[in-house]
Short mmCIF file of C-alpha atoms in Angstrom, two decimals:
data_model
loop_
_atom_site.label_atom_id
_atom_site.label_comp_id
_atom_site.label_asym_id
_atom_site.label_seq_id
_atom_site.Cartn_x
_atom_site.Cartn_y
_atom_site.Cartn_z
CA MET A 8 0.12 -0.05 0.02
CA ALA A 9 1.38 3.46 -0.96
CA SER A 10 2.09 5.94 1.81
CA THR A 11 -0.13 9.00 1.11
CA ARG A 12 -1.91 12.03 2.13
CA ASP A 13 -5.17 13.37 0.57
CA VAL A 14 -4.56 14.37 -3.05
CA PRO A 15 -7.14 15.86 -5.43
CA LYS A 16 -7.95 14.11 -8.73
CA GLU A 17 -7.40 17.25 -10.91
CA MET A 18 -4.84 20.07 -10.86
CA GLN A 19 -4.09 23.26 -12.75
CA ALA A 20 -1.10 23.13 -15.11
CA ILE A 21 0.66 24.91 -17.83
CA VAL A 22 0.67 22.88 -21.03
CA CYS A 23 3.10 23.58 -23.92
CA TYR A 24 1.45 22.98 -27.37
CA ALA A 25 3.78 24.81 -29.68
CA PRO A 26 6.10 27.93 -29.75
CA ARG A 27 4.18 30.64 -28.06
CA ASP A 28 1.23 28.46 -27.34
CA TYR A 29 1.40 27.71 -23.60
CA ARG A 30 -1.97 27.22 -21.86
CA LEU A 31 -3.26 27.10 -18.29
CA GLN A 32 -5.70 24.14 -18.05
CA THR A 33 -7.10 21.46 -15.86
CA CYS A 34 -5.22 18.01 -16.04
CA PRO A 35 -5.40 14.85 -14.05
CA VAL A 36 -3.14 14.55 -11.03
CA PRO A 37 -0.61 11.77 -11.70
CA ASP A 38 -0.72 8.52 -9.84
CA VAL A 39 2.37 6.65 -8.57
CA GLY A 40 3.43 3.22 -8.98
CA PRO A 41 6.31 1.33 -7.26
CA GLY A 42 9.46 3.34 -6.63
CA GLU A 43 7.63 6.63 -7.69
CA VAL A 44 7.06 9.87 -5.71
CA LEU A 45 4.22 12.42 -6.04
CA THR A 46 5.00 15.87 -4.87
CA ARG A 47 2.87 19.05 -4.38
CA VAL A 48 4.85 21.69 -6.38
CA LEU A 49 6.00 24.48 -4.05
CA ALA A 50 7.89 26.57 -6.55
CA VAL A 51 9.29 26.31 -10.14
CA GLY A 52 11.85 28.28 -11.98
CA ILE A 53 11.72 29.49 -15.53
CA CYS A 54 14.88 28.37 -17.10
CA ALA A 55 16.49 30.18 -20.13
CA GLY A 56 15.86 26.92 -21.93
CA ASP A 57 12.15 27.17 -21.17
CA ALA A 58 12.07 30.73 -22.43
CA LYS A 59 13.96 29.76 -25.70
CA CYS A 60 11.73 26.70 -26.22
CA TYR A 61 8.67 29.16 -26.00
CA ALA A 62 10.45 31.44 -28.48
CA GLY A 63 10.90 28.51 -30.93
CA ALA A 64 14.72 27.72 -30.61
CA MET A 65 15.90 25.04 -33.08
CA LEU A 66 17.21 22.78 -30.28
CA PHE A 67 13.52 22.15 -29.11
CA TRP A 68 11.67 22.44 -32.33
CA GLY A 69 14.13 20.97 -34.75
CA ASP A 70 15.75 21.96 -38.01
CA GLU A 71 17.28 20.34 -41.09
CA ASP A 72 19.79 18.57 -38.96
CA ARG A 73 17.83 17.68 -35.79
CA GLN A 74 14.56 16.31 -34.80
CA ALA A 75 12.47 18.25 -32.41
CA TYR A 76 13.30 17.58 -28.74
CA CYS A 77 10.06 18.99 -27.26
CA GLN A 78 7.15 16.54 -27.38
CA PRO A 79 3.95 18.58 -27.01
CA PRO A 80 1.45 18.65 -25.40
CA ILE A 81 3.82 18.66 -22.38
CA ILE A 82 3.82 20.28 -19.00
CA PRO A 83 7.14 22.29 -18.85
CA GLY A 84 9.43 22.91 -15.85
CA HIS A 85 12.64 21.24 -14.59
CA GLU A 86 13.73 23.73 -11.90
CA PHE A 87 11.48 22.93 -8.88
CA ILE A 88 11.00 22.09 -5.25
CA GLY A 89 8.25 19.83 -4.04
CA GLU A 90 6.53 18.48 -0.91
CA VAL A 91 6.09 14.77 -0.78
CA VAL A 92 2.37 13.79 -0.80
CA LYS A 93 2.50 10.20 -1.98
CA LEU A 94 5.03 7.45 -2.04
CA GLY A 95 4.83 4.34 -4.21
CA LYS A 96 5.92 1.02 -2.74
CA GLY A 97 9.63 1.05 -1.79
CA ALA A 98 10.19 4.86 -2.85
CA GLY A 99 10.49 6.04 0.77
CA GLU A 100 13.12 3.55 1.64
CA LYS A 101 15.03 4.01 -1.57
CA TYR A 102 15.21 7.77 -1.34
CA GLY A 103 15.01 8.36 2.41
CA LEU A 104 11.73 10.30 2.02
CA GLU A 105 8.58 10.59 4.12
CA ILE A 106 5.25 12.33 3.49
CA GLY A 107 5.72 16.02 4.21
CA ASP A 108 9.43 16.18 3.24
CA HIS A 109 10.75 18.65 0.74
CA CYS A 110 12.54 17.06 -2.13
CA ILE A 111 14.03 17.63 -5.53
CA SER A 112 14.61 15.45 -8.60
CA GLU A 113 17.55 15.77 -10.92
CA GLN A 114 16.31 17.21 -14.17
CA ILE A 115 16.86 14.06 -16.16
CA VAL A 116 15.38 10.68 -15.50
CA PRO A 117 17.97 8.11 -16.82
CA CYS A 118 17.06 4.97 -18.63
CA TRP A 119 19.93 3.18 -16.77
CA ASP A 120 20.37 0.87 -19.76
CA CYS A 121 22.06 2.80 -22.62
CA ARG A 122 25.82 3.02 -23.16
CA TYR A 123 26.13 6.30 -21.34
CA CYS A 124 24.18 5.27 -18.29
CA LYS A 125 26.16 2.06 -18.02
CA ARG A 126 29.41 4.04 -18.10
CA GLY A 127 28.24 6.39 -15.33
CA SER A 128 27.45 9.36 -17.60
CA PHE A 129 23.79 9.38 -16.95
CA HIS A 130 23.35 12.94 -17.78
CA MET A 131 24.04 12.02 -21.50
CA CYS A 132 21.42 9.22 -21.41
CA MET A 133 20.38 8.31 -24.95
CA PRO A 134 16.55 8.55 -24.54
CA HIS A 135 17.37 11.80 -22.62
CA ASP A 136 14.05 12.24 -20.66
CA ILE A 137 14.39 15.61 -19.09
CA TYR A 138 11.43 16.96 -17.05
CA GLY A 139 9.14 19.25 -19.02
CA PHE A 140 10.15 18.19 -22.59
CA HIS A 141 9.37 14.46 -23.15
CA GLN A 142 5.93 12.71 -22.73
CA LYS A 143 7.65 10.25 -20.30
CA THR A 144 8.58 13.03 -17.89
CA PRO A 145 6.10 15.89 -17.45
CA GLY A 146 7.48 18.81 -15.65
CA ALA A 147 6.69 21.01 -12.76
CA MET A 148 4.66 23.91 -13.94
CA ALA A 149 1.68 22.38 -12.19
CA GLU A 150 0.12 21.93 -8.87
CA PHE A 151 1.42 18.27 -8.67
CA MET A 152 4.39 16.45 -10.22
CA LYS A 153 5.56 12.73 -10.29
CA PHE A 154 9.11 11.69 -9.94
CA PRO A 155 9.17 8.36 -12.01
CA ALA A 156 10.96 5.10 -10.97
CA GLY A 157 14.58 5.54 -11.88
CA SER A 158 14.71 9.13 -11.05
CA ILE A 159 17.49 10.71 -8.82
CA ASN A 160 15.98 12.37 -5.86
CA PHE A 161 17.24 14.19 -2.85
CA LYS A 162 15.59 15.39 0.41
CA VAL A 163 15.93 19.22 0.82
CA PRO A 164 16.14 20.97 4.24
CA GLN A 165 12.85 22.75 5.09
CA SER A 166 14.96 25.59 6.48
CA ILE A 167 15.41 26.70 2.80
CA PRO A 168 12.45 28.70 1.65
CA ALA A 169 10.67 27.07 -1.51
CA TRP A 170 11.25 30.12 -3.71
CA GLN A 171 15.08 29.74 -2.90
CA ALA A 172 15.04 25.96 -3.22
CA ALA A 173 13.97 26.15 -6.74
CA TYR A 174 17.32 27.65 -7.63
CA ILE A 175 19.11 24.37 -6.52
CA GLU A 176 18.79 23.04 -10.14
CA PRO A 177 20.43 25.97 -11.92
CA LEU A 178 23.11 26.19 -9.30
CA ALA A 179 23.85 22.50 -9.82
CA CYS A 180 24.33 23.22 -13.54
CA SER A 181 26.63 26.07 -12.72
CA ILE A 182 28.75 23.92 -10.48
CA HIS A 183 29.12 21.39 -13.24
CA ALA A 184 30.16 24.03 -15.74
CA VAL A 185 32.85 25.19 -13.11
CA GLU A 186 34.00 21.66 -12.67
CA ARG A 187 34.41 21.39 -16.56
CA GLY A 188 36.72 24.38 -16.32
CA GLU A 189 39.28 22.35 -14.33
CA ILE A 190 40.14 25.59 -12.33
CA GLN A 191 43.45 25.73 -10.50
CA PHE A 192 44.62 28.16 -7.72
CA ASN A 193 46.81 30.16 -10.07
CA HIS A 194 44.16 30.63 -12.76
CA VAL A 195 42.48 33.72 -13.85
CA VAL A 196 38.81 32.86 -14.42
CA VAL A 197 36.27 34.87 -16.54
CA VAL A 198 32.56 34.16 -16.40
CA SER A 199 30.65 35.84 -19.25
CA GLY A 200 26.93 36.53 -18.42
CA CYS A 201 25.61 37.24 -15.03
CA GLY A 202 22.18 35.60 -15.33
CA PRO A 203 21.06 32.76 -12.99
CA LEU A 204 23.62 30.34 -14.31
CA GLY A 205 26.41 32.87 -14.63
CA LEU A 206 25.99 34.01 -11.12
CA GLY A 207 25.99 30.57 -9.89
CA MET A 208 29.11 29.80 -11.87
CA VAL A 209 30.77 32.95 -10.10
CA ALA A 210 29.76 31.60 -6.70
CA ALA A 211 30.93 28.05 -7.46
CA ALA A 212 34.18 29.29 -9.08
CA LYS A 213 34.88 31.36 -5.94
CA GLN A 214 34.93 28.07 -4.00
CA LYS A 215 37.84 27.00 -6.09
CA SER A 216 39.98 30.03 -4.96
CA PRO A 217 41.34 31.16 -8.32
CA ALA A 218 43.97 33.92 -8.41
CA LYS A 219 41.46 36.27 -9.94
CA LEU A 220 37.73 35.89 -10.74
CA ILE A 221 36.21 38.28 -13.31
CA ALA A 222 32.51 38.63 -14.20
CA LEU A 223 31.25 40.15 -17.45
CA ASP A 224 27.73 41.54 -18.11
CA LEU A 225 26.02 44.26 -20.09
CA PHE A 226 24.04 45.52 -17.09
CA ASP A 227 25.87 47.12 -14.18
CA TRP A 228 23.25 46.16 -11.73
CA LYS A 229 23.75 42.52 -12.37
CA LEU A 230 27.56 43.09 -12.06
CA GLU A 231 26.89 44.29 -8.50
CA VAL A 232 25.23 41.07 -7.76
CA ALA A 233 28.25 39.15 -9.29
CA ARG A 234 30.39 41.09 -6.77
CA LYS A 235 28.18 39.68 -3.90
CA CYS A 236 28.64 36.15 -5.47
CA GLY A 237 32.38 36.58 -5.15
CA ALA A 238 33.81 38.28 -8.26
CA ASP A 239 36.99 40.21 -7.87
CA VAL A 240 36.50 42.31 -10.89
CA VAL A 241 33.44 43.13 -12.90
CA LEU A 242 33.53 44.51 -16.46
CA ASN A 243 30.77 45.81 -18.85
CA PRO A 244 31.42 45.03 -22.58
CA SER A 245 29.17 47.95 -23.62
CA LYS A 246 31.43 50.35 -21.64
CA CYS A 247 35.03 49.09 -22.17
CA ASP A 248 37.04 46.67 -24.39
CA VAL A 249 36.86 43.75 -22.03
CA VAL A 250 39.53 41.79 -24.04
CA GLU A 251 42.09 44.47 -23.46
CA GLU A 252 41.05 44.92 -19.86
CA VAL A 253 41.51 41.28 -19.06
CA LYS A 254 44.97 41.21 -20.76
CA LYS A 255 46.05 44.19 -18.77
CA LEU A 256 45.02 42.39 -15.65
CA THR A 257 47.09 39.37 -16.73
CA ASP A 258 50.35 40.85 -18.03
CA GLY A 259 49.07 40.52 -21.55
CA TYR A 260 48.43 36.76 -21.37
CA GLY A 261 44.60 36.63 -21.04
CA CYS A 262 42.53 34.46 -18.77
CA ASP A 263 43.17 30.80 -18.09
CA VAL A 264 39.51 29.78 -18.09
CA TYR A 265 36.69 31.44 -19.90
CA ILE A 266 33.05 30.14 -19.08
CA ASP A 267 30.23 31.38 -21.36
CA ALA A 268 26.79 31.55 -19.95
CA THR A 269 25.31 33.87 -22.40
CA GLY A 270 24.30 31.80 -25.48
CA HIS A 271 25.36 34.86 -27.68
CA PRO A 272 27.70 34.58 -30.56
CA GLN A 273 29.63 37.68 -29.53
CA SER A 274 30.47 36.21 -26.24
CA VAL A 275 32.08 33.21 -27.97
CA LYS A 276 34.25 35.36 -30.17
CA GLN A 277 35.10 37.61 -27.30
CA GLY A 278 36.16 34.63 -25.19
CA LEU A 279 38.40 33.19 -27.94
CA LEU A 280 40.18 36.51 -28.31
CA MET A 281 40.48 36.88 -24.46
CA ILE A 282 41.60 33.50 -23.35
CA ALA A 283 45.34 32.73 -23.00
CA LYS A 284 47.28 29.98 -24.93
CA LEU A 285 46.56 26.50 -23.59
CA GLY A 286 43.43 27.88 -21.84
CA THR A 287 40.07 26.14 -21.24
CA PHE A 288 36.89 27.54 -22.89
CA VAL A 289 33.62 26.18 -21.30
CA GLU A 290 30.44 26.62 -23.18
CA TYR A 291 27.29 26.17 -21.09
CA SER A 292 24.49 27.83 -22.99
CA ILE A 293 21.61 27.30 -25.43
CA PHE A 294 21.90 29.41 -28.67
CA ILE A 295 19.01 30.76 -30.47
CA LYS A 296 20.97 30.98 -33.84
CA ASP A 297 24.26 29.57 -35.32
CA THR A 298 27.57 30.96 -34.26
CA THR A 299 30.62 31.37 -36.53
CA VAL A 300 34.23 31.90 -35.33
CA ASP A 301 37.70 31.43 -36.80
CA TRP A 302 38.58 28.00 -35.58
CA THR A 303 42.24 28.61 -36.24
CA ILE A 304 42.40 30.45 -32.84
CA ILE A 305 41.38 27.12 -31.14
CA GLY A 306 44.09 24.92 -32.90
CA ASP A 307 47.03 26.40 -34.64
CA THR A 308 47.04 29.65 -32.58
CA LYS A 309 46.37 28.87 -28.96
CA GLU A 310 45.81 25.04 -28.54
CA LEU A 311 42.74 25.57 -26.48
CA ASN A 312 40.76 22.94 -24.52
CA ILE A 313 36.99 23.35 -25.62
CA HIS A 314 34.66 21.86 -23.01
CA GLY A 315 30.92 21.62 -23.45
CA GLY A 316 28.78 21.40 -20.27
CA HIS A 317 25.34 19.78 -19.96
CA LEU A 318 22.98 19.32 -16.99
CA ALA A 319 24.39 18.67 -13.41
CA PRO A 320 25.68 15.13 -12.85
CA GLY A 321 26.70 14.62 -9.19
CA THR A 322 26.40 18.25 -8.25
CA TYR A 323 22.99 18.57 -6.62
CA PRO A 324 24.33 17.64 -3.09
CA LYS A 325 26.84 20.50 -3.33
CA ALA A 326 24.23 22.86 -4.67
CA ILE A 327 21.82 21.98 -1.78
CA SER A 328 24.59 22.70 0.73
CA MET A 329 25.53 25.96 -0.89
CA VAL A 330 21.93 27.28 -0.80
CA ALA A 331 21.49 25.97 2.77
CA GLN A 332 24.59 27.75 3.93
CA GLY A 333 23.45 30.96 2.41
CA LEU A 334 26.55 31.28 0.21
CA LEU A 335 24.64 33.24 -2.59
CA PRO A 336 22.67 36.50 -2.38
CA LEU A 337 19.40 34.84 -3.37
CA GLU A 338 17.32 37.83 -2.47
CA ASP A 339 19.17 39.65 -5.37
CA ILE A 340 19.20 36.69 -7.83
CA ILE A 341 15.54 35.70 -7.57
CA THR A 342 14.10 38.83 -8.72
CA HIS A 343 10.53 37.86 -9.48
CA ARG A 344 8.11 35.50 -7.80
CA LEU A 345 4.85 35.14 -9.88
CA PRO A 346 1.72 33.00 -9.83
CA LEU A 347 1.68 30.06 -12.17
CA SER A 348 -0.83 31.67 -14.27
CA ASP A 349 1.60 34.45 -15.21
CA VAL A 350 3.95 32.03 -16.98
CA VAL A 351 4.00 34.10 -20.32
CA LYS A 352 4.72 37.21 -18.35
CA GLY A 353 7.63 35.30 -16.62
CA ILE A 354 8.96 34.03 -19.92
CA ASP A 355 8.93 37.59 -21.43
CA LEU A 356 10.94 38.82 -18.38
CA VAL A 357 13.39 35.97 -18.78
CA ASN A 358 13.84 36.73 -22.62
CA LYS A 359 14.15 40.45 -22.06
CA SER A 360 16.55 39.95 -19.09
CA SER A 361 17.16 43.70 -18.64
CA HIS A 362 15.10 43.83 -15.46
CA SER A 363 15.18 40.21 -14.23
CA ILE A 364 17.72 37.52 -13.20
CA LYS A 365 15.70 34.41 -11.91
CA VAL A 366 11.90 34.33 -12.33
CA THR A 367 10.18 31.86 -10.15
CA LEU A 368 6.54 30.75 -10.49
CA LEU A 369 4.42 29.78 -7.40
CA PRO A 370 1.63 27.26 -8.08
CA PRO A 371 -1.69 27.85 -6.10
#
């Protein structure tokens, strides 16, 4: 018999049907089977990926080289925190959860059977069932959400307010990006873009104690938040030549690690010009259009290490710990808390970005 508390049969949810076609409607509350967890969603963040999916980005809706990743109709949302309201057989013992606990699930539900899962790289799982995009894994923009069997789930301290706990997922991604940078104590590190991911990267990079940590953004008010996250130097590319400024700070060499969190072609070009020979370039973004650069810089000129970053394998516990310890100025990072019904307004805020950093939705 499943452990449970009273749960209604229907719920309000946002359903994605197509680019710019997201609807608030009534849906059945999911039931749970063995090993599954049902949660009441307490808060859900709007990821830049959610916003770009809404806008019609190629990654989600396909192009001549790729099939569409999004499978509508689907409930979006992969940044969330929930309260356990029902446990399928064995789920409580497996995950150390009880009714009433706050919990989070990693954004991907691995198949555990493909080449990548068997090698331990579950974040590259071949079916790639991320919450909020595939039919097998409906997301958190709803009153209730199911964590399927095979999901990776963690208990979250209730001392963390729900609107802050929804930031654990993007912070975990930021930590993974920083790990991909292989930062050393003598490194000069640049993080380009001070949105939710970039600010998390600044905070995570600070934990690595680099020689100098530099943050870049087009908005001065976001750069001030970056200072609170641990940046030693902040630079605005609209007000100075950031390539020259970084070279001045490094005796002409350039930075050792450049992490791009903008998804903008100009940031990629800027980083390749700024980075030192034998440096490491980390790309952790979703691009709305193609990017073209001179690849000679990567090979014959600088012999760079180019590292992609995807999801957050193994970093959720560290992210939970950082949020619980108050290591980030979340009152400044989470700029908007809106009702679930205002999802389109929230997406517009994310896409414009001039007046927002992290936008969080609060289901009824």
